[in-house]
């Protein structure tokens, strides 16, 4: 019995998954530390939510826009070297951020981070989809590691800000990239083991991967964009817009609903610097993201058991309800605030392995890098507009109105997921 039949990961699966997990965690450690820092930047640089939301949207947008050229490079050169370049670039961008004295330098540093970070998802997800035989399990663990970084980044940043200036904190955040690079250099694996297993060594043209020209890019893109793949990209765009729209300003939004726990429990001297810096909303935000690890695991496991289109439709519909009820639940008390936050975190991140596996179903193995390039162009590139949209909505209306309008995105995602199930364009 093969490992694919037994449901167990082989050594190659484990090596690739470990490599991807630590790299994925570092990417999101940086990504979600930014909203915590935004709370400080709003006060220190006296900028509006609309302006800062647009600035951050530019950096986050490059996180997605760079995914398409990164996907092309993955199909030509493979994943390992590109992931290493991603890690090094992100560390360097946060080092530059530590020297920022104004919003312009912050913008430049975030743009550099976005370009470097954009490499990861096409490279890492292509690696799992072509190298890991237990793909659903690989996506589940990969997603959990990402959520660890998503939760660890804000938590680590919030804790460090209790003791250090934000510029020193961003300098210290370079360390995770260094650790990940050191680990990555020791990993050994076959990037195409699962594809060889699926095709019996067959129908992928290895020579075709060596040269990428504009005409080939156009031809590959035309071949990739079947009706099913096009609808799948629209689905992940809805996820990206809602993801970025809700998470970017969430630490600041949660501050409006959180009681002053530090004063109630007398955790610090009221006149101490730590009391001034302690923000309980940052810890609730980190906890919400940590709950997302369970969502990633459940979503990943379900991709091996149900049609992903069905899973996407159910989760999107549930997110629509949670978005509409989020503010009334938050206003009802601490218990309902914690409950609705946990639901938001669980559902939001259970989507990720679902749409990642869906893209694999609607794209050929030889073009996985390109397919995930387009995916993250949609998720993080176009999705970055969610940050600007949320910042604008918060500047002209209430938090409840903002969440209700943002609920349009998961509602549209549910409808598109149902439509996707009717196309019949699956490739695998």
Coordinates of C-alpha atoms in Angstrom, one line a residue:
X1 CA 0.0 0.0 0.0
X2 CA 1.4 3.4 -1.0
X3 CA 1.5 6.4 1.4
X4 CA -1.1 8.1 -0.8
X5 CA -3.4 5.1 -0.2
X6 CA -2.6 4.7 3.5
X7 CA -3.2 8.5 4.2
X8 CA 0.3 8.8 5.8
X9 CA 2.9 11.3 4.8
X10 CA 6.2 10.0 3.4
X11 CA 9.6 11.5 4.1
X12 CA 9.5 13.8 1.1
X13 CA 6.0 15.0 2.1
X14 CA 7.2 15.8 5.6
X15 CA 10.3 17.6 4.4
X16 CA 8.4 19.8 2.0
X17 CA 5.7 20.5 4.5
X18 CA 8.2 21.4 7.2
X19 CA 10.1 23.8 4.8
X20 CA 6.8 25.4 3.7
X21 CA 5.4 25.7 7.2
X22 CA 8.2 27.6 8.7
X23 CA 8.5 29.9 5.7
X24 CA 4.7 30.5 5.7
X25 CA 4.7 31.3 9.4
X26 CA 7.4 34.0 8.9
X27 CA 5.6 35.6 5.9
X28 CA 2.4 36.1 8.0
X29 CA 4.4 37.1 11.2
X30 CA 5.4 40.2 9.2
X31 CA 2.0 40.7 7.5
X32 CA -0.1 40.8 10.6
X33 CA 2.4 42.7 12.8
X34 CA 1.6 45.7 10.5
X35 CA -1.9 46.3 11.8
X36 CA -0.6 46.4 15.4
X37 CA 2.0 49.0 14.3
X38 CA -0.7 51.0 12.6
X39 CA -2.3 51.8 15.9
X40 CA 1.0 53.6 16.8
X41 CA 1.4 55.2 13.4
X42 CA -2.1 56.7 13.5
X43 CA -1.2 58.5 16.7
X44 CA 2.5 59.3 16.1
X45 CA 2.1 60.7 12.6
X46 CA -1.4 62.2 13.0
X47 CA -2.7 60.6 9.8
X48 CA -6.3 59.6 9.1
X49 CA -7.5 56.0 8.7
X50 CA -8.2 56.8 5.0
X51 CA -4.6 57.9 4.3
X52 CA -2.9 55.2 6.4
X53 CA -5.3 52.6 4.9
X54 CA -4.3 53.6 1.4
X55 CA -0.5 53.5 2.3
X56 CA -0.8 50.0 3.8
X57 CA -3.0 49.0 0.8
X58 CA -0.1 49.8 -1.5
X59 CA 2.3 47.6 0.4
X60 CA -0.3 44.8 0.7
X61 CA -1.2 45.3 -2.9
X62 CA 2.4 44.6 -4.0
X63 CA 2.2 41.5 -1.9
X64 CA -0.4 40.3 -4.4
X65 CA 0.7 42.0 -7.6
X66 CA 4.1 40.4 -7.4
X67 CA 2.6 37.0 -7.1
X68 CA 2.0 36.7 -10.9
X69 CA 5.6 37.3 -12.0
X70 CA 6.7 35.1 -9.0
X71 CA 4.5 32.3 -10.3
X72 CA 6.1 32.5 -13.7
X73 CA 9.6 32.3 -12.1
X74 CA 8.5 29.3 -10.0
X75 CA 7.5 27.3 -13.1
X76 CA 10.9 28.1 -14.6
X77 CA 13.3 27.8 -11.7
X78 CA 11.5 25.9 -8.9
X79 CA 10.5 26.9 -5.4
X80 CA 13.5 26.6 -3.0
X81 CA 15.7 29.5 -4.2
X82 CA 12.7 31.8 -4.6
X83 CA 11.5 31.1 -1.0
X84 CA 15.0 31.9 0.3
X85 CA 15.0 35.2 -1.6
X86 CA 11.5 36.0 -0.2
X87 CA 12.8 35.5 3.4
X88 CA 15.9 37.6 2.9
X89 CA 13.9 40.4 1.3
X90 CA 11.3 40.6 4.0
X91 CA 14.0 40.7 6.8
X92 CA 15.7 43.6 4.9
X93 CA 12.5 45.5 4.5
X94 CA 11.7 45.4 8.2
X95 CA 15.2 46.6 9.0
X96 CA 14.5 49.6 6.8
X97 CA 11.2 50.1 8.5
X98 CA 13.1 50.3 11.8
X99 CA 14.8 53.5 10.5
X100 CA 11.6 55.2 9.4
X101 CA 11.1 58.8 10.6
X102 CA 7.9 59.5 8.7
X103 CA 5.0 58.1 6.6
X104 CA 7.0 58.3 3.4
X105 CA 9.7 55.9 4.6
X106 CA 7.1 53.6 6.1
X107 CA 5.5 53.5 2.7
X108 CA 8.7 52.6 0.9
X109 CA 9.6 49.9 3.5
X110 CA 6.1 48.4 3.2
X111 CA 6.4 48.4 -0.6
X112 CA 9.7 46.5 -0.4
X113 CA 8.1 44.1 2.0
X114 CA 5.2 43.5 -0.3
X115 CA 7.5 42.8 -3.3
X116 CA 9.6 40.3 -1.3
X117 CA 6.6 38.6 0.4
X118 CA 4.7 38.3 -2.9
X119 CA 7.1 35.5 -3.9
X120 CA 6.1 33.1 -1.2
X121 CA 2.6 31.9 -2.0
X122 CA 3.1 30.9 -5.6
X123 CA 6.4 29.2 -4.6
X124 CA 5.2 27.5 -1.4
X125 CA 1.8 26.4 -2.7
X126 CA 3.2 25.2 -6.0
X127 CA 5.7 23.2 -4.0
X128 CA 3.0 21.5 -1.9
X129 CA 0.7 20.8 -4.9
X130 CA 3.5 19.2 -7.0
X131 CA 5.7 17.6 -4.3
X132 CA 3.3 16.4 -1.5
X133 CA 1.3 13.3 -2.2
X134 CA -1.0 13.9 0.8
X135 CA -2.0 17.4 -0.6
X136 CA -5.0 18.1 1.6
X137 CA -3.0 17.3 4.8
X138 CA 0.0 19.3 3.5
X139 CA -2.3 22.3 2.9
X140 CA -3.8 21.9 6.4
X141 CA -0.5 21.9 8.2
X142 CA 0.8 24.7 5.9
X143 CA -2.3 26.8 6.7
X144 CA -1.9 26.1 10.5
X145 CA 1.7 27.3 10.3
X146 CA 0.6 30.4 8.5
X147 CA -2.0 31.1 11.2
X148 CA 0.6 30.5 13.9
X149 CA 2.6 33.3 12.2
X150 CA -0.5 35.4 11.8
X151 CA -1.2 35.2 15.5
X152 CA 2.4 35.1 16.7
X153 CA 3.3 38.3 14.7
X154 CA 0.7 40.5 16.4
X155 CA 1.3 38.9 19.8
X156 CA 5.1 39.2 19.7
X157 CA 4.8 42.8 18.4
X158 CA 2.3 43.8 21.2
X159 CA 4.5 42.2 23.9
X160 CA 7.7 43.9 22.6
X161 CA 6.0 47.2 22.4
X162 CA 5.4 47.1 26.2
X163 CA 9.2 47.3 26.6
X164 CA 10.7 48.9 23.5
X165 CA 10.1 51.7 21.0
X166 CA 8.4 50.6 17.8
X167 CA 11.5 51.2 15.7
X168 CA 13.5 48.8 17.9
X169 CA 10.7 46.3 17.8
X170 CA 10.7 46.3 14.0
X171 CA 14.5 45.7 14.0
X172 CA 14.0 42.7 16.4
X173 CA 11.4 41.3 14.0
X174 CA 14.2 40.7 11.5
X175 CA 15.3 37.7 13.6
X176 CA 12.5 35.3 12.5
X177 CA 13.6 35.7 8.9
X178 CA 17.2 34.8 9.8
X179 CA 16.0 31.7 11.7
X180 CA 13.8 30.6 8.8
X181 CA 16.7 31.0 6.3
X182 CA 19.0 28.9 8.5
X183 CA 16.4 26.1 8.7
X184 CA 15.5 26.3 5.0
X185 CA 19.1 25.7 3.9
X186 CA 19.1 22.3 5.6
X187 CA 15.9 21.0 4.0
X188 CA 16.1 18.3 1.2
X189 CA 13.3 17.1 -1.0
X190 CA 12.0 16.3 -4.5
X191 CA 9.8 19.2 -5.7
X192 CA 7.8 17.2 -8.2
X193 CA 7.3 13.9 -6.4
X194 CA 3.5 14.1 -6.3
X195 CA 3.2 15.1 -9.9
X196 CA 5.3 12.1 -11.0
X197 CA 3.2 9.9 -8.8
X198 CA -0.1 11.2 -10.3
X199 CA 1.1 11.0 -13.9
X200 CA 3.4 7.9 -13.5
X201 CA 6.2 10.1 -14.7
X202 CA 4.1 11.0 -17.7
X203 CA 2.7 14.0 -19.4
X204 CA 4.5 17.1 -18.1
X205 CA 6.9 18.6 -20.6
X206 CA 10.0 19.2 -18.6
X207 CA 11.7 21.0 -21.5
X208 CA 8.9 23.4 -21.8
X209 CA 9.6 24.7 -18.3
X210 CA 13.0 26.0 -19.2
X211 CA 12.1 29.1 -21.2
X212 CA 9.4 31.7 -20.5
X213 CA 8.6 34.1 -23.3
X214 CA 5.8 36.7 -23.6
X215 CA 4.1 34.6 -26.3
X216 CA 4.3 31.5 -24.1
X217 CA 3.0 33.4 -21.1
X218 CA 0.0 34.6 -23.1
X219 CA -0.6 31.1 -24.4
X220 CA -0.3 29.5 -21.0
X221 CA -2.6 32.1 -19.5
X222 CA -5.3 31.5 -22.2
X223 CA -5.1 27.8 -21.6
X224 CA -5.3 28.3 -17.9
X225 CA -8.4 30.5 -17.9
X226 CA -11.1 28.1 -18.5
X227 CA -14.6 29.1 -17.2
X228 CA -14.0 27.1 -14.0
X229 CA -10.6 28.7 -13.3
X230 CA -12.0 32.2 -14.0
X231 CA -14.8 31.7 -11.5
X232 CA -12.4 30.2 -9.0
X233 CA -10.2 33.3 -9.2
X234 CA -13.3 35.5 -8.7
X235 CA -14.1 33.4 -5.5
X236 CA -10.6 34.0 -4.1
X237 CA -10.8 37.7 -4.9
X238 CA -13.9 37.9 -2.7
X239 CA -12.0 36.2 0.1
X240 CA -9.1 38.7 -0.3
X241 CA -11.3 41.8 -0.2
X242 CA -13.1 40.6 3.0
X243 CA -9.9 39.3 4.6
X244 CA -8.0 42.6 4.1
X245 CA -11.0 44.8 4.8
X246 CA -11.7 43.2 8.2
X247 CA -8.2 42.5 9.5
X248 CA -6.4 45.7 8.7
X249 CA -8.2 48.0 11.1
X250 CA -9.5 45.3 13.5
X251 CA -7.1 46.0 16.4
X252 CA -8.2 49.7 16.3
X253 CA -11.9 48.6 16.0
X254 CA -11.7 46.2 18.8
X255 CA -10.3 48.9 21.1
X256 CA -13.8 50.5 21.0
X257 CA -15.4 47.4 22.5
X258 CA -12.8 46.1 25.0
X259 CA -13.1 47.0 28.7
X260 CA -10.0 48.5 30.4
X261 CA -8.8 45.1 31.7
X262 CA -5.4 46.5 32.9
X263 CA -7.2 49.0 35.2
X264 CA -9.9 46.6 36.4
X265 CA -7.3 43.9 37.3
X266 CA -4.7 46.5 38.4
X267 CA -2.1 44.8 36.2
X268 CA 0.2 47.9 36.1
X269 CA 0.8 51.1 38.0
X270 CA -1.7 53.5 36.2
X271 CA 1.2 56.0 35.7
X272 CA 3.7 53.5 34.4
X273 CA 4.8 53.4 30.7
X274 CA 3.6 49.8 30.5
X275 CA 0.1 50.8 31.4
X276 CA 0.2 53.4 28.7
X277 CA 1.4 50.9 26.1
X278 CA -0.8 48.0 27.1
X279 CA -3.7 47.5 24.6
X280 CA -6.0 44.5 25.4
X281 CA -7.5 44.7 21.9
X282 CA -4.1 43.7 20.5
X283 CA -4.2 40.5 22.5
X284 CA -7.8 39.7 21.5
X285 CA -6.8 40.3 17.9
X286 CA -3.9 37.8 18.4
X287 CA -6.3 35.3 20.0
X288 CA -8.8 35.6 17.2
X289 CA -6.0 34.8 14.7
X290 CA -4.8 31.9 16.8
X291 CA -8.3 30.4 16.6
X292 CA -7.8 30.6 12.9
X293 CA -5.2 27.7 13.2
X294 CA -8.1 25.4 14.0
X295 CA -10.0 26.8 11.0
X296 CA -7.0 26.1 8.8
X297 CA -6.7 22.5 10.0
X298 CA -10.4 21.7 9.7
X299 CA -10.6 23.4 6.3
X300 CA -7.6 21.5 5.0
X301 CA -8.8 18.1 6.2
X302 CA -12.3 18.8 4.7
X303 CA -10.7 19.3 1.3
X304 CA -9.9 15.6 1.2
X305 CA -13.5 14.6 2.2
X306 CA -16.0 17.0 0.5
X307 CA -16.1 19.0 -2.7
X308 CA -14.3 22.2 -2.1
X309 CA -16.9 24.3 -3.9
X310 CA -19.5 23.1 -1.3
X311 CA -17.2 24.0 1.6
X312 CA -16.5 27.4 0.1
X313 CA -20.2 28.2 -0.2
X314 CA -21.0 27.2 3.3
X315 CA -18.1 29.0 4.9
X316 CA -18.7 32.2 2.9
X317 CA -22.4 32.2 3.8
X318 CA -21.5 31.8 7.5
X319 CA -19.0 34.7 7.3
X320 CA -21.8 36.9 5.8
X321 CA -23.9 36.3 8.9
X322 CA -20.9 36.8 11.3
X323 CA -20.0 40.1 9.6
X324 CA -23.5 41.5 9.9
X325 CA -23.8 40.4 13.6
X326 CA -20.2 41.3 14.6
X327 CA -20.9 44.8 16.0
X328 CA -24.2 44.0 17.8
X329 CA -22.5 41.0 19.4
X330 CA -19.4 43.0 20.3
X331 CA -21.6 45.7 22.0
X332 CA -23.6 43.1 24.0
X333 CA -20.7 42.3 26.3
X334 CA -17.3 40.7 26.6
X335 CA -18.5 37.1 26.3
X336 CA -20.3 37.7 23.0
X337 CA -17.4 39.8 21.8
X338 CA -15.1 36.9 22.4
X339 CA -17.5 34.4 20.8
X340 CA -18.1 36.4 17.6
X341 CA -14.3 37.1 17.3
X342 CA -13.5 33.4 17.6
X343 CA -16.1 32.6 14.9
X344 CA -14.7 35.3 12.6
X345 CA -11.2 33.9 13.0
X346 CA -12.2 30.3 12.6
X347 CA -14.3 30.8 9.5
X348 CA -12.0 33.4 7.8
X349 CA -9.0 31.1 7.9
X350 CA -10.9 27.8 7.1
X351 CA -11.4 29.3 3.6
X352 CA -7.7 29.3 2.8
X353 CA -7.0 25.6 2.4
X354 CA -10.4 25.3 0.6
X355 CA -9.5 27.8 -2.1
X356 CA -5.9 26.6 -2.4
X357 CA -7.1 23.1 -3.1
X358 CA -9.8 24.4 -5.4
X359 CA -7.2 26.2 -7.6
X360 CA -5.2 22.9 -7.8
X361 CA -8.4 21.2 -9.0
X362 CA -9.0 23.7 -11.7
X363 CA -5.4 24.1 -13.0
X364 CA -3.0 21.6 -14.8
X365 CA 0.1 20.4 -12.7
X366 CA 2.6 22.0 -15.1
X367 CA 1.2 25.5 -14.5
X368 CA 0.7 25.5 -10.8
X369 CA 3.2 28.3 -10.2
X370 CA 1.3 30.5 -12.8
X371 CA -2.1 29.4 -11.4
X372 CA -1.1 30.4 -7.8
X373 CA 0.5 33.6 -9.2
X374 CA -2.9 34.6 -10.5
X375 CA -4.5 33.4 -7.3
X376 CA -2.5 35.6 -5.1
X377 CA -2.7 38.5 -7.5
X378 CA -6.4 38.2 -6.8
X379 CA -6.2 37.5 -3.1
X380 CA -3.6 40.0 -2.0
X381 CA -3.3 42.3 -5.0
X382 CA -6.9 43.1 -5.8
X383 CA -7.8 42.1 -2.2
X384 CA -5.5 44.9 -0.9
X385 CA -8.2 47.3 -2.0
X386 CA -10.2 46.0 1.0
X387 CA -7.8 47.9 3.3
X388 CA -8.5 51.2 1.5
X389 CA -12.2 50.4 1.3
X390 CA -12.4 49.7 5.1
X391 CA -10.3 52.8 5.9
X392 CA -12.6 55.0 3.8
X393 CA -15.8 53.5 5.2
X394 CA -14.6 54.0 8.8
X395 CA -13.7 57.6 8.0
X396 CA -17.3 58.4 6.8
X397 CA -19.5 56.0 8.8
X398 CA -19.9 53.7 11.8
X399 CA -18.1 50.5 12.5
X400 CA -21.4 48.6 12.1
X401 CA -22.1 50.1 8.7
X402 CA -18.5 49.2 7.6
X403 CA -19.0 45.6 8.6
X404 CA -22.4 45.4 6.9
X405 CA -20.9 46.7 3.6
X406 CA -17.9 44.4 3.8
X407 CA -20.4 41.5 4.2
X408 CA -21.2 41.9 0.5
X409 CA -17.9 40.2 -0.3
X410 CA -18.5 36.8 1.4
X411 CA -22.1 36.9 0.2
X412 CA -20.8 37.2 -3.4
X413 CA -18.2 34.5 -2.7
X414 CA -21.0 32.1 -1.7
X415 CA -22.9 32.7 -4.9
X416 CA -19.8 32.3 -7.0
X417 CA -18.8 29.1 -5.2
X418 CA -22.2 27.6 -6.1
X419 CA -21.8 28.7 -9.7
X420 CA -18.3 27.1 -9.7
X421 CA -19.7 23.8 -8.8
X422 CA -21.9 23.9 -12.0
X423 CA -19.1 24.6 -14.5
X424 CA -17.7 21.0 -14.7
X425 CA -14.2 22.3 -15.6
X426 CA -12.2 20.5 -13.0
X427 CA -8.7 19.4 -14.4
X428 CA -7.9 16.8 -11.7

